[in-house]
Amino acid sequence: MKATRESYGEELAVLGEKYPDIVVLDADLAGATKTSLFKKKFPDRFFDMGIAEQDLIGTAAGLAIGGKIPFASTFAVFASGRAYDQVRNTVCYGNLNVKICATHAGLTVGEDGATHQALEDISLMRSLPNMSVFSPCDDLQTRWILNEIVNHDGPAYVRLARPKLPDVYAEGTEFVWGKGIQHGNGTDAAIITTGVCVVEALKAQRDLIGMGINVRVIDIHTIKPLDKDIIIKAAQETKRIITLEDHSIIGGLGSAVCEVLCESYPAFVTRLGVNDTFGESGNWANLLEKYHLNRRRSKSRNLEITVIYCFSNT
Amino acid sequence: MLSDISREVRKDILYQIFSAQSGHPGGALSVADILVSIYFELINEGDKVILSKGHASAALYAVLAEKGLFPKEELASFRKLGSRLQGHPALHKVPGIDAPSGSLGQGLSIANGIALSFKLDKKDNVVYCILGDGEINEGQVWEAAMSSAHYHLNNVIAFLDYNKLQIDGSNDEVMTIAPVADKFSSFGWFVQAIDGHNFDEIILAVKNARAQDKPSMIIANTIKGKGVSFMENKASWHGTAPNEEEYKLALDELENGGGL
């Protein structure tokens, strides 16, 4: 069990040894984003910009122009929202080598409530030209993404979560940039998901088998560039597509899947996520349940019920 | 002579904006002498220049073309479809442009980042960053001003193109920035106030700035529309292109040394 933000902090400190050009910037949240681990090891290459996210991204852009590989971190809501214009007009328009590693994304920030819950960041970041967008689900995948983006010249946004998560992948698993990962070959439905919801989808998959429903789960760790083939194949081979994300259903993974299918293989898609509303305070487990992002059968619109409904409705 | 170069640059600024029938003559003419001083006198190999007030792009393009970084004929394509000379400076298109700009208030943060990279690499280079007076209404400028001082970035040399006018009127009418020298001083900057159209003062101010252990703000008192009598000190010439008659009149003034 490890939070993806912890994996980020640990791996960044490892990468710092191998890549002397890596510099890290934070906006007074180094303890929470775990960039503090890099700071401790490489104090001369760590810059705290204070509570000033616009300056954080702008300074990172300047360091990239100066030939460094800047990793800029703060909470996802601030990195994607407060500094949106800096990300758009400086980092992306300039195609600068800035890595934005944003933590506490989605409802996972929990008790801090709606002001701190980024439910629009996938939407905001994936619409920017030159930007690559990643959403890892566990420790190994997070480390892999960091090793990929450090060698890729261009902007990247990595969506990281607050709570500890179980390992989905075993050591030695091969990941490929822009390629989703399919779990099972079920044809009754496909649950296309990302980040913290992958583990919930896999739990639902196991439970559904007991009910005679065989679904496949597709983990989209690279939201942009999106693996269109795996999505189209799922639409061709299964009866229903369900998307599941800790994000607004507007503009996120669900929308991205719909964009692909509308153009290539029209299919019914049920988007599960936060339904055009703000979040609220509460612990992560309770929020998952309230916003129907987990597999528990406590409400009428949870994942399993949705799958059964979609299945029986075909 | 820098003044001769400036005259050519001013003519090229007007040529671009007249050709495009679009652009920002007022602020381009006010910042021209600062850019000419930097590019033709002050700049050393490896130094970077950020025109944070990106709407004065015509001045930057005129200077870069005058430096020979791209053919002068290309100035005719300013702001037109397919041109490298975008309305606001784009990176990776025109040689000599070190940062994208146009969305105001971002240049100083970028300058700080470049300055930090120079320090990490133990380079003696400096970053020049040119801000507009209206631009400093943007809050990010003050975030960056704090950072420059916090990180002792004495390799950041900023100019404020203080022509006292912005789109909707005078600074005082739109948003008071005075006392601007005191503001930067209190943020931990070394502040000098000069005549932004006097080459000797510009060059001396940069020499002074290079001897400091803190970031430098050079408040360059300038005249919006400088060099064209009917454009001078008029907010209405912020973003208006001259018609043919006005263009000819302006060129005639510049060729005969009008206002300079």
Short mmCIF file of N, CA and C in Angstrom, two decimals, chain A residues 89-157:
data_model
loop_
_atom_site.label_atom_id
_atom_site.label_comp_id
_atom_site.label_asym_id
_atom_site.label_seq_id
_atom_site.Cartn_x
_atom_site.Cartn_y
_atom_site.Cartn_z
N ASN A 89 -0.16 29.35 -21.88
CA ASN A 89 0.53 30.33 -22.74
C ASN A 89 2.05 30.27 -22.67
N THR A 90 2.58 29.77 -21.58
CA THR A 90 4.04 29.70 -21.50
C THR A 90 4.53 28.27 -21.71
N VAL A 91 4.07 27.35 -20.90
CA VAL A 91 4.60 25.98 -20.96
C VAL A 91 4.19 25.27 -22.25
N CYS A 92 2.89 25.27 -22.55
CA CYS A 92 2.43 24.50 -23.71
C CYS A 92 2.66 25.23 -25.03
N TYR A 93 2.35 26.52 -25.07
CA TYR A 93 2.59 27.26 -26.32
C TYR A 93 4.09 27.28 -26.63
N GLY A 94 4.90 27.37 -25.60
CA GLY A 94 6.35 27.33 -25.79
C GLY A 94 6.90 25.91 -25.92
N ASN A 95 6.03 24.92 -25.78
CA ASN A 95 6.44 23.50 -25.82
C ASN A 95 7.66 23.27 -24.92
N LEU A 96 7.57 23.74 -23.70
CA LEU A 96 8.72 23.69 -22.79
C LEU A 96 8.72 22.40 -21.97
N ASN A 97 9.92 22.01 -21.60
CA ASN A 97 10.14 20.72 -20.95
C ASN A 97 9.82 20.79 -19.45
N VAL A 98 8.58 21.12 -19.13
CA VAL A 98 8.17 21.27 -17.73
C VAL A 98 7.28 20.08 -17.35
N LYS A 99 7.60 19.44 -16.24
CA LYS A 99 6.82 18.30 -15.76
C LYS A 99 5.99 18.77 -14.56
N ILE A 100 4.69 18.78 -14.76
CA ILE A 100 3.80 19.21 -13.68
C ILE A 100 3.27 17.95 -13.00
N CYS A 101 3.71 17.72 -11.79
CA CYS A 101 3.29 16.53 -11.05
C CYS A 101 2.39 17.00 -9.93
N ALA A 102 1.09 16.82 -10.16
CA ALA A 102 0.07 17.43 -9.31
C ALA A 102 -0.54 16.37 -8.41
N THR A 103 -0.52 16.64 -7.13
CA THR A 103 -0.98 15.64 -6.16
C THR A 103 -2.36 15.99 -5.60
N HIS A 104 -2.91 15.08 -4.81
CA HIS A 104 -4.21 15.30 -4.15
C HIS A 104 -5.31 15.58 -5.15
N ALA A 105 -5.24 14.90 -6.32
CA ALA A 105 -6.23 15.12 -7.37
C ALA A 105 -7.57 14.50 -6.99
N GLY A 106 -8.61 15.00 -7.61
CA GLY A 106 -9.95 14.44 -7.44
C GLY A 106 -10.47 14.55 -6.02
N LEU A 107 -11.40 13.65 -5.69
CA LEU A 107 -11.98 13.64 -4.34
C LEU A 107 -10.98 13.11 -3.32
N THR A 108 -9.85 12.58 -3.79
CA THR A 108 -8.93 11.91 -2.86
C THR A 108 -8.40 12.84 -1.78
N VAL A 109 -8.42 14.13 -2.04
CA VAL A 109 -7.94 15.06 -1.01
C VAL A 109 -8.85 15.02 0.22
N GLY A 110 -10.09 14.58 0.01
CA GLY A 110 -10.96 14.25 1.15
C GLY A 110 -11.42 15.42 1.98
N GLU A 111 -10.98 15.45 3.22
CA GLU A 111 -11.53 16.35 4.24
C GLU A 111 -11.41 17.83 3.89
N ASP A 112 -10.42 18.20 3.06
CA ASP A 112 -10.27 19.61 2.71
C ASP A 112 -11.48 20.16 1.94
N GLY A 113 -12.21 19.28 1.31
CA GLY A 113 -13.45 19.70 0.67
C GLY A 113 -13.29 20.24 -0.74
N ALA A 114 -14.38 20.81 -1.24
CA ALA A 114 -14.51 21.16 -2.66
C ALA A 114 -13.44 22.10 -3.18
N THR A 115 -12.99 23.05 -2.34
CA THR A 115 -12.01 24.02 -2.82
C THR A 115 -10.70 23.37 -3.22
N HIS A 116 -10.42 22.21 -2.64
CA HIS A 116 -9.14 21.55 -2.87
C HIS A 116 -9.25 20.30 -3.73
N GLN A 117 -10.46 20.01 -4.21
CA GLN A 117 -10.66 18.78 -4.99
C GLN A 117 -10.68 19.10 -6.48
N ALA A 118 -9.60 18.72 -7.17
CA ALA A 118 -9.52 18.97 -8.62
C ALA A 118 -10.37 17.94 -9.34
N LEU A 119 -11.49 18.38 -9.88
CA LEU A 119 -12.38 17.48 -10.62
C LEU A 119 -12.44 17.86 -12.09
N GLU A 120 -11.60 18.80 -12.49
CA GLU A 120 -11.61 19.30 -13.86
C GLU A 120 -10.23 19.27 -14.49
N ASP A 121 -9.22 18.79 -13.76
CA ASP A 121 -7.85 18.93 -14.25
C ASP A 121 -7.55 18.11 -15.51
N ILE A 122 -8.14 16.90 -15.61
CA ILE A 122 -7.91 16.11 -16.82
C ILE A 122 -8.46 16.87 -18.02
N SER A 123 -9.64 17.43 -17.84
CA SER A 123 -10.30 18.19 -18.88
C SER A 123 -9.45 19.38 -19.32
N LEU A 124 -8.97 20.13 -18.34
CA LEU A 124 -8.17 21.33 -18.64
C LEU A 124 -6.84 20.97 -19.30
N MET A 125 -6.19 19.95 -18.82
CA MET A 125 -4.84 19.64 -19.29
C MET A 125 -4.84 18.91 -20.63
N ARG A 126 -5.84 18.05 -20.85
CA ARG A 126 -5.78 17.27 -22.09
C ARG A 126 -6.18 18.11 -23.30
N SER A 127 -6.82 19.25 -23.06
CA SER A 127 -7.21 20.09 -24.20
C SER A 127 -6.07 21.00 -24.65
N LEU A 128 -4.94 20.96 -23.97
CA LEU A 128 -3.82 21.84 -24.34
C LEU A 128 -2.88 21.17 -25.35
N PRO A 129 -2.63 21.80 -26.48
CA PRO A 129 -1.66 21.26 -27.43
C PRO A 129 -0.29 21.07 -26.78
N ASN A 130 0.43 20.08 -27.21
CA ASN A 130 1.78 19.72 -26.73
C ASN A 130 1.80 19.01 -25.37
N MET A 131 0.69 19.03 -24.65
CA MET A 131 0.69 18.44 -23.31
C MET A 131 0.43 16.92 -23.37
N SER A 132 1.21 16.16 -22.60
CA SER A 132 0.90 14.75 -22.37
C SER A 132 0.30 14.64 -20.98
N VAL A 133 -0.69 13.74 -20.83
CA VAL A 133 -1.39 13.65 -19.54
C VAL A 133 -1.39 12.20 -19.03
N PHE A 134 -0.96 12.04 -17.80
CA PHE A 134 -0.85 10.70 -17.21
C PHE A 134 -1.64 10.62 -15.91
N SER A 135 -2.15 9.43 -15.65
CA SER A 135 -2.93 9.22 -14.43
C SER A 135 -2.64 7.81 -13.92
N PRO A 136 -1.58 7.65 -13.14
CA PRO A 136 -1.18 6.32 -12.69
C PRO A 136 -2.08 5.79 -11.57
N CYS A 137 -2.12 4.45 -11.47
CA CYS A 137 -3.01 3.83 -10.48
C CYS A 137 -2.27 3.23 -9.29
N ASP A 138 -0.96 3.03 -9.44
CA ASP A 138 -0.25 2.43 -8.30
C ASP A 138 1.22 2.82 -8.31
N ASP A 139 1.95 2.22 -7.41
CA ASP A 139 3.35 2.56 -7.18
C ASP A 139 4.21 2.33 -8.42
N LEU A 140 4.14 1.14 -8.95
CA LEU A 140 5.01 0.77 -10.07
C LEU A 140 4.73 1.64 -11.30
N GLN A 141 3.44 1.87 -11.55
CA GLN A 141 3.07 2.65 -12.73
C GLN A 141 3.53 4.11 -12.58
N THR A 142 3.44 4.63 -11.38
CA THR A 142 3.88 6.00 -11.13
C THR A 142 5.38 6.12 -11.42
N ARG A 143 6.14 5.17 -10.91
CA ARG A 143 7.61 5.21 -11.13
C ARG A 143 7.93 5.10 -12.62
N TRP A 144 7.20 4.25 -13.31
CA TRP A 144 7.43 4.08 -14.75
C TRP A 144 7.18 5.39 -15.49
N ILE A 145 6.06 6.04 -15.16
CA ILE A 145 5.72 7.30 -15.83
C ILE A 145 6.82 8.34 -15.64
N LEU A 146 7.33 8.43 -14.43
CA LEU A 146 8.38 9.42 -14.15
C LEU A 146 9.63 9.14 -14.98
N ASN A 147 9.97 7.88 -15.11
CA ASN A 147 11.14 7.52 -15.92
C ASN A 147 10.91 7.78 -17.40
N GLU A 148 9.66 7.70 -17.83
CA GLU A 148 9.34 8.02 -19.22
C GLU A 148 9.43 9.52 -19.48
N ILE A 149 8.77 10.30 -18.66
CA ILE A 149 8.67 11.74 -18.97
C ILE A 149 10.00 12.45 -18.80
N VAL A 150 10.87 11.91 -17.98
CA VAL A 150 12.16 12.58 -17.79
C VAL A 150 12.98 12.52 -19.09
N ASN A 151 12.70 11.52 -19.91
CA ASN A 151 13.41 11.37 -21.19
C ASN A 151 12.62 11.90 -22.38
N HIS A 152 11.48 12.49 -22.12
CA HIS A 152 10.64 13.02 -23.19
C HIS A 152 10.70 14.54 -23.13
N ASP A 153 11.14 15.17 -24.23
CA ASP A 153 11.29 16.62 -24.23
C ASP A 153 9.94 17.27 -24.54
N GLY A 154 9.31 17.80 -23.52
CA GLY A 154 8.02 18.47 -23.72
C GLY A 154 7.22 18.48 -22.44
N PRO A 155 6.11 19.23 -22.43
CA PRO A 155 5.31 19.34 -21.22
C PRO A 155 4.59 18.03 -20.87
N ALA A 156 4.47 17.78 -19.59
CA ALA A 156 3.71 16.61 -19.13
C ALA A 156 2.97 16.98 -17.85
N TYR A 157 1.78 16.39 -17.71
CA TYR A 157 0.99 16.56 -16.49
C TYR A 157 0.75 15.18 -15.91
#
